[in-house]
Coordinates of C-alpha atoms in Angstrom, one line a residue:
Chain A
M1 CA -84.0 1.1 -14.9
R2 CA -81.0 -0.1 -12.8
I3 CA -78.6 2.4 -11.3
F4 CA -75.1 2.1 -9.9
D5 CA -74.2 5.2 -7.8
P6 CA -70.4 5.3 -7.8
H7 CA -70.0 7.8 -5.1
I8 CA -72.4 8.3 -2.2
H9 CA -71.7 8.5 1.6
M10 CA -74.5 6.3 2.9
T11 CA -73.1 6.4 6.5
S12 CA -74.6 9.8 6.5
R13 CA -77.9 8.9 5.1
T14 CA -81.2 7.4 6.6
T15 CA -83.1 4.2 5.9
D16 CA -85.7 6.4 4.2
D17 CA -83.0 7.3 1.6
Y18 CA -82.3 3.6 1.1
E19 CA -86.0 3.0 0.5
R20 CA -86.3 5.8 -1.9
M21 CA -83.1 4.8 -3.8
Y22 CA -84.4 1.3 -4.4
A23 CA -87.7 2.6 -5.6
A24 CA -85.8 4.8 -8.0
G25 CA -83.8 2.0 -9.4
V26 CA -80.5 2.0 -7.5
R27 CA -79.2 -1.3 -7.0
A28 CA -75.6 -0.9 -6.2
V29 CA -73.5 1.9 -4.6
V30 CA -69.8 2.6 -3.8
E31 CA -69.1 4.6 -0.7
P32 CA -65.8 6.3 -0.7
A33 CA -64.0 7.0 2.4
F34 CA -64.0 10.6 3.1
W35 CA -64.3 13.2 5.9
L36 CA -67.2 13.5 8.2
G37 CA -67.7 17.4 8.6
Q38 CA -66.3 17.2 12.0
P39 CA -62.5 16.8 11.7
R40 CA -61.1 13.6 13.3
T41 CA -58.2 13.8 15.7
S42 CA -56.8 10.1 15.9
A43 CA -56.2 7.2 13.7
G44 CA -58.4 5.1 15.9
T45 CA -61.5 6.8 14.7
F46 CA -60.5 6.1 11.1
A47 CA -60.1 2.4 11.9
D48 CA -63.7 2.5 13.3
Y49 CA -65.0 4.4 10.2
F50 CA -63.3 1.9 7.8
D51 CA -64.8 -1.0 9.8
G52 CA -68.2 0.5 9.5
L53 CA -67.7 0.9 5.7
L54 CA -66.9 -2.8 5.5
G55 CA -69.3 -4.1 8.1
W56 CA -72.3 -2.3 9.2
E57 CA -73.0 -0.2 6.1
P58 CA -73.1 -3.2 3.6
F59 CA -75.3 -5.0 5.9
R60 CA -77.6 -1.9 6.2
A61 CA -77.7 -1.6 2.5
A62 CA -78.5 -5.2 1.9
Q63 CA -81.8 -4.7 4.2
F64 CA -83.0 -2.5 1.3
G65 CA -81.9 -4.6 -1.6
I66 CA -78.8 -2.5 -2.5
V67 CA -75.2 -3.9 -2.9
H68 CA -72.6 -1.8 -1.1
H69 CA -68.8 -1.6 -1.8
C70 CA -66.4 0.9 -0.7
T71 CA -63.2 2.8 -1.3
I72 CA -60.6 3.3 1.4
A73 CA -58.1 6.1 1.8
L74 CA -56.9 9.0 3.9
N75 CA -58.8 11.9 2.4
P76 CA -56.8 15.0 1.3
K77 CA -58.5 17.4 3.9
E78 CA -57.4 15.3 6.8
A79 CA -54.1 14.5 5.3
N80 CA -53.1 17.8 6.6
D81 CA -53.4 16.8 10.3
P82 CA -50.1 15.3 11.4
R83 CA -52.0 13.3 14.1
L84 CA -53.6 11.3 11.3
R85 CA -50.3 10.2 9.5
P86 CA -50.6 6.7 11.1
V87 CA -53.8 6.2 9.0
L88 CA -51.5 5.8 6.0
D89 CA -49.8 2.8 7.8
M90 CA -53.2 1.1 8.5
L91 CA -54.2 1.3 4.8
P92 CA -52.4 -1.9 3.5
R93 CA -54.5 -3.9 6.0
Y94 CA -57.8 -2.4 4.8
L95 CA -56.8 -2.4 1.1
A96 CA -56.7 -6.2 1.3
K97 CA -60.3 -6.4 2.0
D98 CA -62.9 -8.0 -0.5
R99 CA -65.3 -5.2 -0.7
V100 CA -62.7 -2.5 -1.2
V101 CA -62.9 -1.7 -4.9
A102 CA -60.6 1.3 -5.1
V103 CA -58.2 3.6 -3.3
G104 CA -60.1 6.8 -2.5
E105 CA -60.9 9.6 -2.1
V106 CA -57.5 10.9 -2.6
G107 CA -56.5 14.2 -4.3
Y108 CA -56.1 17.8 -3.2
D109 CA -58.1 20.1 -1.0
D110 CA -55.9 23.0 0.0
I111 CA -53.1 21.8 -2.4
T112 CA -50.4 21.6 0.3
P113 CA -47.1 19.6 0.6
A114 CA -48.8 17.1 3.1
E115 CA -51.6 16.5 0.5
D116 CA -48.9 15.9 -2.2
E117 CA -47.3 13.4 0.0
A118 CA -50.4 11.6 0.9
L119 CA -51.5 11.5 -2.7
T120 CA -48.1 10.2 -4.0
H121 CA -48.1 7.5 -1.2
Q122 CA -51.6 6.3 -1.9
L123 CA -51.2 6.2 -5.6
A124 CA -48.2 3.7 -5.1
L125 CA -50.5 1.7 -2.7
A126 CA -53.0 1.4 -5.4
A127 CA -50.5 0.0 -7.8
E128 CA -49.2 -2.4 -5.2
H129 CA -52.7 -3.7 -4.4
G130 CA -54.0 -3.7 -7.9
L131 CA -56.7 -1.3 -7.3
P132 CA -58.1 1.6 -9.3
V133 CA -58.3 5.1 -7.7
L134 CA -60.9 7.5 -7.1
V135 CA -59.5 11.0 -7.1
H136 CA -61.3 13.9 -5.5
T137 CA -60.8 17.4 -7.2
P138 CA -60.8 20.6 -5.0
H139 CA -63.7 22.8 -4.7
R140 CA -61.5 25.9 -4.5
D141 CA -59.2 26.7 -7.5
K142 CA -60.6 23.7 -9.3
P143 CA -58.9 23.9 -12.7
A144 CA -55.4 24.3 -11.2
G145 CA -56.0 21.6 -8.7
T146 CA -57.3 19.3 -11.5
R147 CA -54.3 20.0 -13.7
R148 CA -51.9 19.3 -10.8
T149 CA -53.8 16.1 -10.0
L150 CA -53.5 14.8 -13.6
D151 CA -49.7 15.6 -13.6
V152 CA -49.3 13.6 -10.4
V153 CA -51.3 10.7 -11.8
R154 CA -49.1 10.6 -14.9
E155 CA -45.9 10.8 -12.9
S156 CA -47.1 7.8 -10.7
G157 CA -47.2 5.5 -13.8
L158 CA -50.7 4.2 -13.0
P159 CA -52.6 3.6 -16.4
P160 CA -55.1 6.5 -16.8
E161 CA -57.9 3.9 -17.5
R162 CA -57.5 2.9 -13.6
V163 CA -58.1 6.5 -12.4
L164 CA -61.4 8.2 -12.1
V165 CA -61.2 12.0 -11.5
D166 CA -64.4 13.1 -9.8
H167 CA -66.4 16.3 -9.1
L168 CA -65.6 17.7 -12.8
N169 CA -67.5 20.5 -14.3
E170 CA -67.5 22.3 -17.7
M171 CA -64.0 24.0 -16.9
T172 CA -62.2 20.8 -16.0
V173 CA -63.9 18.0 -18.1
G174 CA -61.7 18.8 -21.2
M175 CA -58.4 18.2 -19.6
V176 CA -59.6 15.0 -18.0
A177 CA -61.1 13.7 -21.3
A178 CA -57.7 14.3 -23.0
S179 CA -55.8 12.5 -20.1
G180 CA -57.6 9.1 -20.8
C181 CA -58.8 9.0 -17.1
W182 CA -62.5 8.3 -16.3
M183 CA -64.6 11.4 -15.9
G184 CA -66.9 11.7 -12.8
F185 CA -69.6 14.1 -12.2
S186 CA -71.4 14.8 -8.9
V187 CA -74.9 16.2 -9.3
Y188 CA -76.0 18.3 -6.5
P189 CA -79.1 20.4 -5.8
H190 CA -77.3 23.8 -5.6
T191 CA -73.5 23.3 -6.3
K192 CA -71.2 21.2 -8.5
M193 CA -73.2 19.9 -11.6
D194 CA -77.0 19.9 -12.2
E195 CA -78.8 17.3 -14.4
D196 CA -79.3 19.7 -17.4
R197 CA -75.7 20.8 -17.4
M198 CA -74.8 17.2 -17.1
V199 CA -77.0 16.3 -20.2
A200 CA -75.1 19.1 -22.1
V201 CA -71.7 17.7 -21.1
L202 CA -72.7 14.2 -22.3
K203 CA -73.8 15.7 -25.7
E204 CA -70.5 17.4 -26.1
Y205 CA -68.2 14.6 -24.7
G206 CA -70.3 11.4 -25.3
T207 CA -70.9 8.5 -22.8
E208 CA -67.6 6.9 -22.9
R209 CA -65.6 6.8 -19.7
V210 CA -68.3 9.1 -18.1
V211 CA -69.8 8.3 -14.7
V212 CA -72.5 10.3 -12.8
N213 CA -72.9 10.2 -9.0
S214 CA -75.0 11.9 -6.3
A215 CA -72.0 12.2 -3.9
A216 CA -74.8 12.6 -1.3
D217 CA -73.5 13.0 2.2
W218 CA -74.3 14.9 5.3
G219 CA -74.5 18.3 3.4
R220 CA -77.2 19.5 1.3
S221 CA -77.4 16.7 -1.4
D222 CA -79.9 14.3 -3.0
P223 CA -79.3 10.6 -3.3
L224 CA -81.9 10.5 -6.2
K225 CA -79.8 12.7 -8.5
T226 CA -78.5 9.8 -10.4
R227 CA -82.0 9.0 -11.4
A228 CA -82.8 12.7 -12.2
V229 CA -79.9 12.6 -14.8
A230 CA -81.2 9.3 -16.2
D231 CA -84.6 11.0 -16.7
A232 CA -83.0 14.2 -18.0
M233 CA -81.1 12.1 -20.5
L234 CA -84.1 10.3 -21.8
S235 CA -86.3 13.4 -22.2
S236 CA -83.4 15.1 -24.1
G237 CA -83.2 12.3 -26.6
F238 CA -80.6 9.8 -25.2
S239 CA -81.6 6.1 -25.6
E240 CA -82.2 3.8 -22.8
A241 CA -79.0 2.0 -23.9
E242 CA -77.0 5.1 -23.4
V243 CA -78.6 5.8 -20.0
E244 CA -77.6 2.2 -19.0
T245 CA -74.0 2.8 -20.3
V246 CA -73.7 6.0 -18.0
L247 CA -75.6 4.8 -15.0
W248 CA -74.7 1.2 -14.9
D249 CA -72.1 -0.2 -17.2
N250 CA -69.5 2.5 -16.9
P251 CA -69.3 2.4 -13.1
V252 CA -69.3 -1.3 -13.2
A253 CA -66.5 -1.4 -15.7
F254 CA -64.4 1.0 -13.7
Y255 CA -64.7 -0.7 -10.3
A256 CA -64.6 -4.2 -11.8
Q257 CA -60.9 -3.5 -12.5
S258 CA -60.4 -4.2 -8.8
G259 CA -61.4 -7.8 -9.5
R260 CA -63.6 -7.4 -6.2
L261 CA -66.8 -6.1 -7.5
D262 CA -69.4 -8.6 -6.6
L263 CA -72.8 -7.9 -8.0
S264 CA -74.0 -11.6 -7.9
E265 CA -77.0 -10.6 -5.9
V266 CA -78.2 -8.1 -8.5
H267 CA -80.1 -10.0 -11.3
A268 CA -80.0 -8.9 -14.9
D269 CA -83.4 -7.4 -14.7
G270 CA -82.3 -5.3 -11.7
T271 CA -84.1 -7.2 -9.0
Y272 CA -82.2 -8.2 -5.9
E273 CA -81.6 -11.6 -4.3
G274 CA -80.4 -11.1 -0.9
N275 CA -81.2 -13.4 2.1
S276 CA -81.7 -10.5 4.5
V277 CA -84.1 -8.0 2.6
Q278 CA -86.9 -7.0 4.9
R279 CA -90.1 -7.8 3.3
G280 CA -93.7 -7.4 4.5
T281 CA -94.1 -6.0 7.9
P282 CA -91.2 -3.9 8.8
K283 CA -89.3 -5.3 11.7
E284 CA -88.6 -3.2 14.8
A285 CA -85.0 -1.9 14.8
G286 CA -82.7 -1.7 17.7
A287 CA -81.9 -3.6 20.7
Chain B
M1 CA -70.7 -34.8 22.8
S2 CA -68.1 -35.3 20.1
A3 CA -65.2 -32.8 19.8
P4 CA -66.1 -29.9 17.5
T5 CA -64.4 -30.0 14.0
L6 CA -64.3 -27.7 11.1
P7 CA -65.9 -28.8 7.9
A8 CA -63.4 -29.7 5.1
P9 CA -63.2 -26.8 2.7
G10 CA -63.3 -29.3 -0.3
L11 CA -60.7 -27.4 -2.4
T12 CA -58.9 -28.6 -5.4
G13 CA -56.2 -27.3 -7.7
E14 CA -54.8 -23.8 -7.1
A15 CA -57.1 -23.0 -4.3
A16 CA -56.0 -26.2 -2.3
E17 CA -52.4 -25.2 -3.1
W18 CA -53.0 -21.6 -1.8
L19 CA -54.5 -22.9 1.5
R20 CA -51.8 -25.4 2.0
A21 CA -49.0 -22.7 1.5
A22 CA -50.9 -20.1 3.5
A23 CA -51.3 -22.5 6.4
D24 CA -47.6 -23.4 6.3
R25 CA -46.6 -19.8 6.4
I26 CA -48.8 -19.1 9.4
R27 CA -47.5 -22.1 11.2
A28 CA -44.1 -20.9 10.7
D29 CA -44.9 -17.2 11.6
G30 CA -48.3 -16.1 13.1
T31 CA -47.7 -12.5 11.9
A32 CA -48.4 -13.7 8.3
L33 CA -52.0 -14.1 9.2
P34 CA -53.3 -10.5 8.8
A35 CA -52.4 -10.4 5.1
L36 CA -53.6 -13.9 4.2
F37 CA -56.9 -13.9 6.2
P38 CA -58.6 -11.2 4.0
A39 CA -57.5 -12.9 0.8
A40 CA -59.0 -16.3 1.5
A41 CA -62.4 -15.7 0.0
R42 CA -61.2 -14.3 -3.4
T43 CA -58.8 -17.1 -3.6
C44 CA -60.7 -20.0 -2.5
G45 CA -64.4 -19.0 -2.9
R46 CA -67.2 -17.6 -0.8
G47 CA -70.2 -19.8 -1.8
P48 CA -72.1 -22.2 0.5
L49 CA -70.0 -25.2 1.4
P50 CA -71.7 -28.5 0.2
G51 CA -72.4 -30.9 3.0
A52 CA -72.0 -28.3 5.7
P53 CA -75.2 -26.3 6.1
G54 CA -74.6 -22.7 7.4
W55 CA -71.0 -22.8 6.3
T56 CA -69.4 -21.0 3.4
V57 CA -66.1 -22.0 1.7
D58 CA -64.2 -19.0 3.0
Q59 CA -65.3 -19.7 6.6
A60 CA -63.9 -23.1 6.4
V61 CA -60.7 -22.0 4.9
R62 CA -60.3 -19.0 7.2
G63 CA -60.8 -21.6 10.1
E64 CA -58.0 -23.6 8.8
L65 CA -55.8 -20.5 8.9
L66 CA -56.7 -19.8 12.4
R67 CA -55.9 -23.4 13.4
A68 CA -52.5 -23.1 11.8
L69 CA -51.6 -20.3 14.2
P70 CA -48.7 -21.5 16.5
L71 CA -50.4 -20.0 19.6
S72 CA -52.8 -21.0 22.3
G73 CA -54.7 -19.7 25.3
E74 CA -54.5 -15.9 25.9
A75 CA -52.0 -15.3 23.2
L76 CA -54.4 -16.9 20.6
G77 CA -57.3 -14.9 22.0
E78 CA -55.3 -11.7 21.4
V79 CA -54.5 -12.5 17.8
L80 CA -58.1 -13.6 17.3
F81 CA -59.4 -10.3 18.7
D82 CA -57.1 -8.4 16.4
V83 CA -58.0 -10.2 13.2
Y84 CA -61.6 -9.9 14.1
T85 CA -61.5 -6.2 14.9
H86 CA -59.8 -5.4 11.7
G87 CA -62.0 -7.8 9.6
D88 CA -64.8 -7.1 7.4
A89 CA -68.2 -8.8 8.1
A90 CA -67.1 -12.0 6.4
E91 CA -63.8 -12.3 8.3
R92 CA -65.6 -11.6 11.6
L93 CA -68.1 -14.4 10.9
A94 CA -65.3 -16.8 10.2
V95 CA -63.5 -16.0 13.4
L96 CA -66.7 -16.4 15.3
K97 CA -67.4 -19.7 13.7
A98 CA -64.0 -21.1 14.4
L99 CA -64.1 -20.6 18.2
P100 CA -65.4 -23.9 19.3
V101 CA -62.7 -25.8 17.4
L102 CA -59.9 -23.5 18.7
D103 CA -61.4 -24.0 22.2
A104 CA -61.2 -27.7 21.8
E105 CA -57.8 -27.9 20.0
K106 CA -55.8 -24.9 21.3
S107 CA -56.9 -24.3 24.9
L108 CA -58.7 -21.1 24.0
G109 CA -60.5 -21.1 27.3
E110 CA -62.3 -17.8 27.9
A111 CA -59.8 -15.9 25.7
G112 CA -62.4 -15.9 22.9
L113 CA -65.2 -14.1 24.9
P114 CA -64.0 -10.6 23.9
V115 CA -64.7 -11.5 20.2
V116 CA -68.2 -12.9 21.3
R117 CA -69.0 -9.9 23.3
D118 CA -68.0 -7.4 20.6
A119 CA -70.2 -9.3 18.1
L120 CA -73.2 -9.3 20.5
R121 CA -72.9 -5.4 20.9
T122 CA -73.4 -5.0 17.2
N123 CA -76.8 -4.8 15.4
D124 CA -75.6 -7.1 12.5
T125 CA -77.9 -10.2 12.9
R126 CA -75.3 -12.4 11.0
L127 CA -72.7 -11.6 13.6
I128 CA -75.1 -12.0 16.5
E129 CA -76.2 -15.3 15.3
A130 CA -72.7 -16.6 14.7
A131 CA -71.6 -15.3 18.1
L132 CA -74.2 -17.5 19.8
G133 CA -72.7 -20.8 18.6
P134 CA -71.4 -23.6 20.8
Y135 CA -68.5 -21.6 22.2
A136 CA -70.8 -19.0 23.6
A137 CA -73.1 -21.7 24.9
A138 CA -70.2 -23.2 26.8
R139 CA -68.4 -20.1 27.9
L140 CA -70.7 -17.1 28.2
P141 CA -71.7 -16.1 31.8
D142 CA -75.4 -16.4 32.5
H143 CA -76.4 -12.8 32.5
A144 CA -74.5 -12.2 29.2
Y145 CA -76.1 -15.3 27.7
R146 CA -79.7 -14.3 28.7
Q147 CA -79.1 -10.7 27.4
A148 CA -78.0 -12.2 24.1
V149 CA -81.0 -14.5 23.7
L150 CA -83.3 -11.5 24.4
K151 CA -81.4 -9.5 21.9
C152 CA -82.0 -12.2 19.3
V153 CA -85.8 -11.7 19.8
F154 CA -85.4 -8.1 19.4
V155 CA -83.4 -8.2 16.3
G156 CA -85.1 -11.1 14.6
V157 CA -82.5 -13.9 15.0
P158 CA -84.5 -17.1 15.3
L159 CA -83.9 -18.8 18.6
S160 CA -83.6 -22.1 16.9
A161 CA -80.1 -20.7 15.8
V162 CA -79.0 -20.2 19.3
A163 CA -76.7 -23.0 20.7
G164 CA -77.3 -24.5 24.0
L165 CA -80.8 -23.0 24.8
E166 CA -82.2 -26.3 26.0
R167 CA -79.5 -26.6 28.6
R168 CA -79.0 -22.9 29.6
R169 CA -82.5 -21.5 29.7
D170 CA -83.5 -20.9 33.4
A171 CA -86.1 -19.1 35.5
E172 CA -84.4 -15.6 35.0
L173 CA -84.5 -16.0 31.2
A174 CA -88.2 -17.1 31.4
R175 CA -88.9 -14.1 33.4
M176 CA -87.2 -11.8 30.8
M177 CA -89.1 -13.5 28.0
A178 CA -92.4 -13.2 29.9
G179 CA -91.7 -9.6 30.3
Y180 CA -90.9 -9.0 26.7
A181 CA -94.2 -10.9 25.6
E182 CA -96.2 -8.7 28.0
E183 CA -94.6 -5.5 26.6
R184 CA -95.4 -6.5 23.0
L185 CA -98.9 -7.4 23.9
L186 CA -99.5 -4.2 25.8
A187 CA -98.4 -2.3 22.7
G188 CA -100.7 -4.2 20.5
R189 CA -97.9 -6.1 18.7
E190 CA -97.2 -9.6 17.7
V191 CA -95.1 -11.8 19.9
P192 CA -92.6 -13.8 18.0
P193 CA -93.6 -17.5 18.3
D194 CA -90.3 -18.7 19.5
V195 CA -90.6 -16.5 22.7
W196 CA -93.5 -18.6 24.1
P197 CA -91.7 -21.7 25.0
L198 CA -89.4 -19.7 27.1
A199 CA -91.9 -17.3 28.5
E200 CA -94.2 -20.2 29.6
L201 CA -91.5 -21.4 31.9
H202 CA -92.1 -18.4 34.1
P203 CA -94.5 -19.5 36.8
A204 CA -96.5 -16.2 37.1
A205 CA -96.4 -15.4 33.4
P206 CA -99.0 -17.6 31.6
E207 CA -101.9 -16.2 33.6
R208 CA -101.1 -12.7 33.0
L209 CA -100.4 -13.3 29.4
R210 CA -103.4 -15.2 28.9
A211 CA -105.5 -12.3 30.3
L212 CA -103.7 -9.9 28.1
L213 CA -104.2 -12.1 25.0
A214 CA -107.9 -12.3 25.8
E215 CA -108.1 -8.5 26.1
S216 CA -106.3 -8.0 23.0
G217 CA -108.8 -10.0 21.0
R218 CA -106.0 -12.0 19.5
P219 CA -106.1 -15.0 21.6
H220 CA -103.2 -16.6 19.9
G221 CA -100.8 -13.7 19.9
G222 CA -98.8 -14.9 17.1
R223 CA -98.3 -18.3 18.7
P224 CA -99.1 -21.0 16.2
D225 CA -100.9 -23.4 18.4
G226 CA -102.4 -21.0 21.0
P227 CA -101.5 -21.0 24.7
A228 CA -101.4 -24.3 26.5

């Protein structure tokens, strides 16, 4: 089984996770730019973060046979800090990079005017750079926030098939399905979705335009939740082809719209051909 | 030694046209570089460059874009550092690999060293290897060069990839390598084979190391042909 995790914050994860993910079948990930738990206070730290998403993290992933791409954006939470406005001016330079396959995570957190402005601005940047968009939906007041998000996306003129609306649940999936946007589900140990509810959603809405992610980060989360969903799908009667649709083909189709998704190092059988995978005796890290 | 050159990127059709136009724009206005530099791989290709081992198409193309900059010396160094700093790994590699040519053709002097030093601070073996090309061999001060060579051993960059080692190895580097070999042996670990030729240049080292090797019961210590 090969798995594409379309939303995972590997910067916050250990090499043990990379090893376990590979063993579970994960061969490709997309790491969206988001916040780090501790609020940042200057644009410079964003530049360092973006550089890490484009340099060190793909290198680290490759050591473990996993292909890494990222999405770049000023996240909604930090869009509220006026000191971070200059991040918006840095974005064009980063959105030009080869391994950037979408603008994201954008969207709403507290649903403020500053978030409105950042979202609208970045949707326009996505159109300009020919990139799809990964949209975060708020944890609080989720249905209202999701509805507003869909309104703003519609007003932006971006085609709905270029927009993935993430962190959905039973209350928000219907409106996103109707919008024509892609539906993203984050499967968490204790919050957001779990694998059995995910299976129920798939039974009701089908597999088209649906992607599943672990959204694993520095909080309580599990990078193997994509595999858990695949297993739950199989044991509840979905075919292997349907699992492949949700866990591989769909995220590939969404991000391939960027024209920059490069999976040439992943073979059709799910093996990996990198030139830097550590085999045999583990090397000593550090220097 | 012949002057360093960039391998020809071997482009045809639209890609060749793109490079020609991009280089013209940069020649006319250096500030066009940041928007064009990241686009080079998806426009011209990123595969291995035939006939130029170790080079990819995008590296050769990006090298041409850097050569087109209407700048030299310190001013060139500043632009290189900017494009490197904001570059992804592929862009950074291309800047590092272009340094010898820019030094030869555009009087870069020591103004490319900040890029080299930054790359050597990373833990990305591709960047470390590319940083230790002919430019670093010519320009990096002794202490920094020795530290970089030792770092290669730590992170697994083969010393055969390091430029100028024959010329720049010295007693101090031999001492550092012998110390490293000793540390590995005391820990019961293998000594990478390319450490030995350098460690053995240290006058006191071989005796002590041989004793340690004998104690460890692994008389070859990872060295293919055993101690001399």
